[in-house]
CSV table of C-alpha atoms in Angstrom, one decimal:
chain,number,residue,atom,x,y,z
A,1,UNK,CA,39.0,-19.0,6.4
A,2,UNK,CA,41.7,-17.0,8.1
A,3,UNK,CA,40.8,-13.9,6.0
A,4,UNK,CA,37.1,-14.3,6.6
A,5,UNK,CA,37.7,-14.7,10.3
A,6,UNK,CA,39.9,-11.7,10.6
A,7,UNK,CA,37.8,-9.4,8.4
A,8,UNK,CA,34.3,-10.5,9.1
A,9,UNK,CA,33.7,-13.0,11.9
A,10,UNK,CA,35.3,-10.9,14.6
A,11,UNK,CA,32.7,-8.2,13.8
A,12,UNK,CA,29.7,-10.4,13.1
A,13,UNK,CA,29.8,-12.5,16.3
A,14,UNK,CA,30.1,-11.6,20.0
A,15,UNK,CA,33.5,-12.3,21.4
A,16,UNK,CA,32.0,-14.8,23.9
A,17,UNK,CA,30.6,-16.9,21.0
A,18,UNK,CA,33.6,-16.8,18.8
A,19,UNK,CA,36.1,-19.7,18.9
A,20,UNK,CA,39.8,-18.9,18.5
A,21,UNK,CA,40.9,-19.0,14.8
A,22,UNK,CA,43.5,-21.7,15.5
A,23,UNK,CA,40.7,-23.9,17.0
A,24,UNK,CA,38.5,-23.5,13.9
A,25,UNK,CA,41.5,-24.2,11.5
A,26,UNK,CA,42.4,-27.3,13.6
A,27,UNK,CA,38.8,-28.6,13.4
A,28,UNK,CA,38.8,-28.0,9.6
A,29,UNK,CA,42.2,-29.8,9.2
A,30,UNK,CA,41.0,-32.8,11.2
A,31,UNK,CA,37.7,-33.0,9.3
A,32,UNK,CA,35.5,-32.2,12.3
A,33,UNK,CA,34.5,-28.9,10.7
A,34,UNK,CA,33.6,-27.9,7.2
A,35,UNK,CA,33.3,-24.3,5.9
A,36,UNK,CA,31.4,-22.8,2.9
A,37,UNK,CA,31.4,-19.4,1.3
A,38,UNK,CA,28.7,-17.8,-0.9
A,39,UNK,CA,30.2,-15.8,-3.7
A,40,UNK,CA,28.7,-13.8,-6.5
A,41,UNK,CA,29.4,-14.9,-10.0
A,42,UNK,CA,32.8,-14.8,-11.6
A,43,UNK,CA,31.8,-11.9,-13.9
A,44,UNK,CA,31.5,-9.6,-10.9
A,45,UNK,CA,34.8,-10.7,-9.4
A,46,UNK,CA,33.6,-13.6,-7.3
A,47,UNK,CA,33.2,-11.5,-4.1
A,48,UNK,CA,32.1,-13.0,-0.8
A,49,UNK,CA,28.5,-12.6,0.2
A,50,UNK,CA,28.2,-15.0,3.1
A,51,UNK,CA,29.9,-17.8,5.0
A,52,UNK,CA,29.1,-20.7,7.2
A,53,UNK,CA,30.9,-23.4,9.2
A,54,UNK,CA,29.5,-26.7,10.4
A,55,UNK,CA,30.6,-29.3,12.9
A,56,UNK,CA,30.1,-32.8,11.3
A,57,UNK,CA,31.5,-35.5,13.6
A,58,UNK,CA,32.2,-38.7,11.8
A,59,UNK,CA,29.6,-41.4,12.3
A,60,UNK,CA,26.9,-39.2,13.9
A,61,UNK,CA,23.4,-38.7,12.6
A,62,UNK,CA,23.4,-34.9,13.1
A,63,UNK,CA,25.8,-32.1,12.7
A,64,UNK,CA,25.8,-28.6,14.2
A,65,UNK,CA,25.6,-25.2,12.5
A,66,UNK,CA,28.6,-23.4,14.1
A,67,UNK,CA,28.5,-20.0,12.3
A,68,UNK,CA,26.4,-18.5,9.6
A,69,UNK,CA,26.4,-14.9,8.4
A,70,UNK,CA,25.7,-12.8,5.4
A,71,UNK,CA,27.9,-9.8,4.9
A,72,UNK,CA,26.4,-6.6,6.4
A,73,UNK,CA,25.8,-4.9,3.1
A,74,UNK,CA,23.7,-7.8,1.8
A,75,UNK,CA,21.5,-8.5,4.8
A,76,UNK,CA,17.8,-8.1,4.2
A,77,UNK,CA,18.1,-9.0,0.5
A,78,UNK,CA,17.0,-12.6,0.8
A,79,UNK,CA,20.5,-14.0,0.3
A,80,UNK,CA,20.5,-15.5,3.8
A,81,UNK,CA,17.5,-17.7,3.0
A,82,UNK,CA,19.0,-18.9,-0.3
A,83,UNK,CA,22.4,-19.5,1.3
A,84,UNK,CA,20.9,-21.5,4.2
A,85,UNK,CA,19.1,-23.9,1.9
A,86,UNK,CA,22.1,-24.1,-0.5
A,87,UNK,CA,24.5,-25.2,2.3
A,88,UNK,CA,21.8,-27.6,3.7
A,89,UNK,CA,21.6,-29.2,0.3
A,90,UNK,CA,25.4,-29.3,-0.1
A,91,UNK,CA,25.8,-30.9,3.3
A,92,UNK,CA,23.1,-33.5,2.6
A,93,UNK,CA,24.9,-34.5,-0.7
A,94,UNK,CA,28.4,-34.5,0.8
A,95,UNK,CA,27.4,-36.5,3.9
A,96,UNK,CA,24.8,-39.0,2.9
A,97,UNK,CA,24.5,-40.5,6.4
A,98,UNK,CA,23.7,-37.1,7.9
A,99,UNK,CA,20.0,-36.5,8.7
A,100,UNK,CA,20.3,-32.8,9.4
A,101,UNK,CA,21.9,-30.4,11.9
A,102,UNK,CA,21.2,-28.6,15.1
A,103,UNK,CA,21.3,-24.8,15.5
A,104,UNK,CA,22.2,-23.0,18.7
A,105,UNK,CA,20.5,-19.6,19.0
A,106,UNK,CA,21.0,-17.4,22.1
A,107,UNK,CA,18.0,-17.9,24.4
A,108,UNK,CA,15.6,-15.0,24.3
A,109,UNK,CA,14.8,-15.3,28.0
A,110,UNK,CA,18.5,-14.4,28.8
A,111,UNK,CA,18.7,-11.2,26.7
A,112,UNK,CA,20.2,-8.3,28.6
A,113,UNK,CA,17.7,-5.7,27.4
A,114,UNK,CA,14.8,-5.1,24.9
A,115,UNK,CA,17.1,-4.4,22.0
A,116,UNK,CA,19.0,-7.7,22.5
A,117,UNK,CA,15.7,-9.5,23.0
A,118,UNK,CA,14.5,-8.3,19.5
A,119,UNK,CA,17.8,-9.4,17.9
A,120,UNK,CA,17.5,-12.8,19.4
A,121,UNK,CA,13.9,-13.1,18.4
A,122,UNK,CA,14.7,-12.1,14.9
A,123,UNK,CA,17.5,-14.6,14.7
A,124,UNK,CA,15.2,-17.5,15.8
A,125,UNK,CA,12.5,-16.2,13.4
A,126,UNK,CA,15.0,-16.5,10.5
A,127,UNK,CA,15.6,-20.2,11.3
A,128,UNK,CA,11.9,-20.9,11.8
A,129,UNK,CA,11.1,-19.3,8.4
A,130,UNK,CA,13.7,-21.7,6.9
A,131,UNK,CA,11.9,-24.7,8.2
A,132,UNK,CA,14.0,-25.3,11.3
A,133,UNK,CA,12.1,-26.7,14.3
A,134,UNK,CA,12.4,-25.4,17.9
A,135,UNK,CA,13.3,-28.4,20.1
A,136,UNK,CA,12.9,-28.8,23.8
A,137,UNK,CA,16.7,-28.7,24.3
A,138,UNK,CA,18.8,-26.0,25.8
A,139,UNK,CA,22.5,-25.6,26.3
A,140,UNK,CA,25.0,-23.4,28.1
A,141,UNK,CA,28.4,-23.3,26.5
A,142,UNK,CA,31.2,-21.3,28.2
A,143,UNK,CA,28.6,-19.2,30.0
A,144,UNK,CA,26.3,-18.5,27.0
A,145,UNK,CA,22.8,-19.9,27.1
A,146,UNK,CA,21.2,-21.2,23.9
A,147,UNK,CA,17.8,-22.5,22.7
A,148,UNK,CA,18.4,-25.3,20.2
A,149,UNK,CA,16.7,-25.7,16.8
A,150,UNK,CA,16.8,-28.5,14.3
A,151,UNK,CA,17.0,-28.6,10.5
A,152,UNK,CA,16.1,-32.1,9.3
A,153,UNK,CA,16.9,-32.8,5.7
A,154,UNK,CA,14.0,-35.3,5.3
A,155,UNK,CA,11.3,-34.1,7.7
A,156,UNK,CA,11.2,-30.3,7.5
A,157,UNK,CA,7.5,-30.1,8.0
A,158,UNK,CA,7.3,-32.1,11.3
A,159,UNK,CA,6.1,-30.2,14.4
A,160,UNK,CA,8.1,-29.6,17.5
A,161,UNK,CA,6.5,-32.5,19.4
A,162,UNK,CA,7.6,-35.1,16.8
A,163,UNK,CA,11.1,-33.6,16.7
A,164,UNK,CA,12.0,-35.7,19.7
A,165,UNK,CA,11.5,-38.8,17.5
A,166,UNK,CA,14.1,-37.6,15.1
A,167,UNK,CA,16.8,-36.1,17.3
A,168,UNK,CA,17.5,-36.5,21.0
A,169,UNK,CA,19.5,-34.9,23.7
A,170,UNK,CA,22.0,-37.8,23.1
A,171,UNK,CA,22.5,-36.7,19.5
A,172,UNK,CA,23.5,-33.2,20.6
A,173,UNK,CA,25.5,-34.4,23.5
A,174,UNK,CA,27.6,-36.6,21.1
A,175,UNK,CA,28.4,-33.5,19.1
A,176,UNK,CA,29.6,-31.6,22.1
A,177,UNK,CA,31.7,-34.5,23.2
A,178,UNK,CA,33.4,-34.6,19.8
A,179,UNK,CA,33.9,-30.8,19.8
A,180,UNK,CA,35.5,-30.3,23.2
A,181,UNK,CA,38.2,-31.9,25.3
A,182,UNK,CA,37.0,-33.9,28.3
A,183,UNK,CA,38.1,-31.0,30.6
A,184,UNK,CA,36.1,-28.4,28.7
A,185,UNK,CA,33.2,-30.7,28.3
A,186,UNK,CA,32.9,-31.2,32.0
A,187,UNK,CA,33.7,-27.6,33.0
A,188,UNK,CA,32.0,-25.5,30.3
A,189,UNK,CA,29.1,-27.6,28.7
A,190,UNK,CA,25.6,-28.0,30.2
A,191,UNK,CA,22.7,-29.6,28.3
A,192,UNK,CA,19.1,-30.1,29.3
A,193,UNK,CA,15.6,-30.7,28.1
A,194,UNK,CA,14.2,-27.2,28.4
A,195,UNK,CA,10.8,-25.9,29.6
A,196,UNK,CA,9.0,-23.4,27.5
A,197,UNK,CA,10.5,-20.5,29.4
A,198,UNK,CA,13.9,-21.2,27.9
A,199,UNK,CA,12.7,-21.2,24.3
């Protein structure tokens, strides 16, 4: 994880979205976070192709996709779609009580310019193509505003209106409370049911 962080994550994610390495390692050590790597087959050296980390608090119905990326040279090849479903199936098998996971994606409405807006729209489109559902939830963590999607292991074809029956604002709030100290939760976390303009 340290090697992936230092070589790839610092380049793949904006600084304001990237947790400190020691925080990620602590969450892995305590069981709050799990990490996966996608590697090619052993015959070709077992080289990394993509990676993902998830927040999976004990006893909760839903987890949170914390980071997911495909290495730059393999983007646009379809690997991301395969990897997304592979880690979803792995999580479902490893955590039988888990119903799915939330995804935070930077809110399109808060993009700084047209280029950034296209990047954010493309990112959300990737998740929607992979059967994630846009929820009516929004969040602001440490100054970054997100739209929130949901990937449900058992109900991937439900529409956005029925998503509320599966996952609620309380489910996401419980994840944030598990992730952050009380101080950071009160100071740096906002969560709301969003209007369409936030999505």
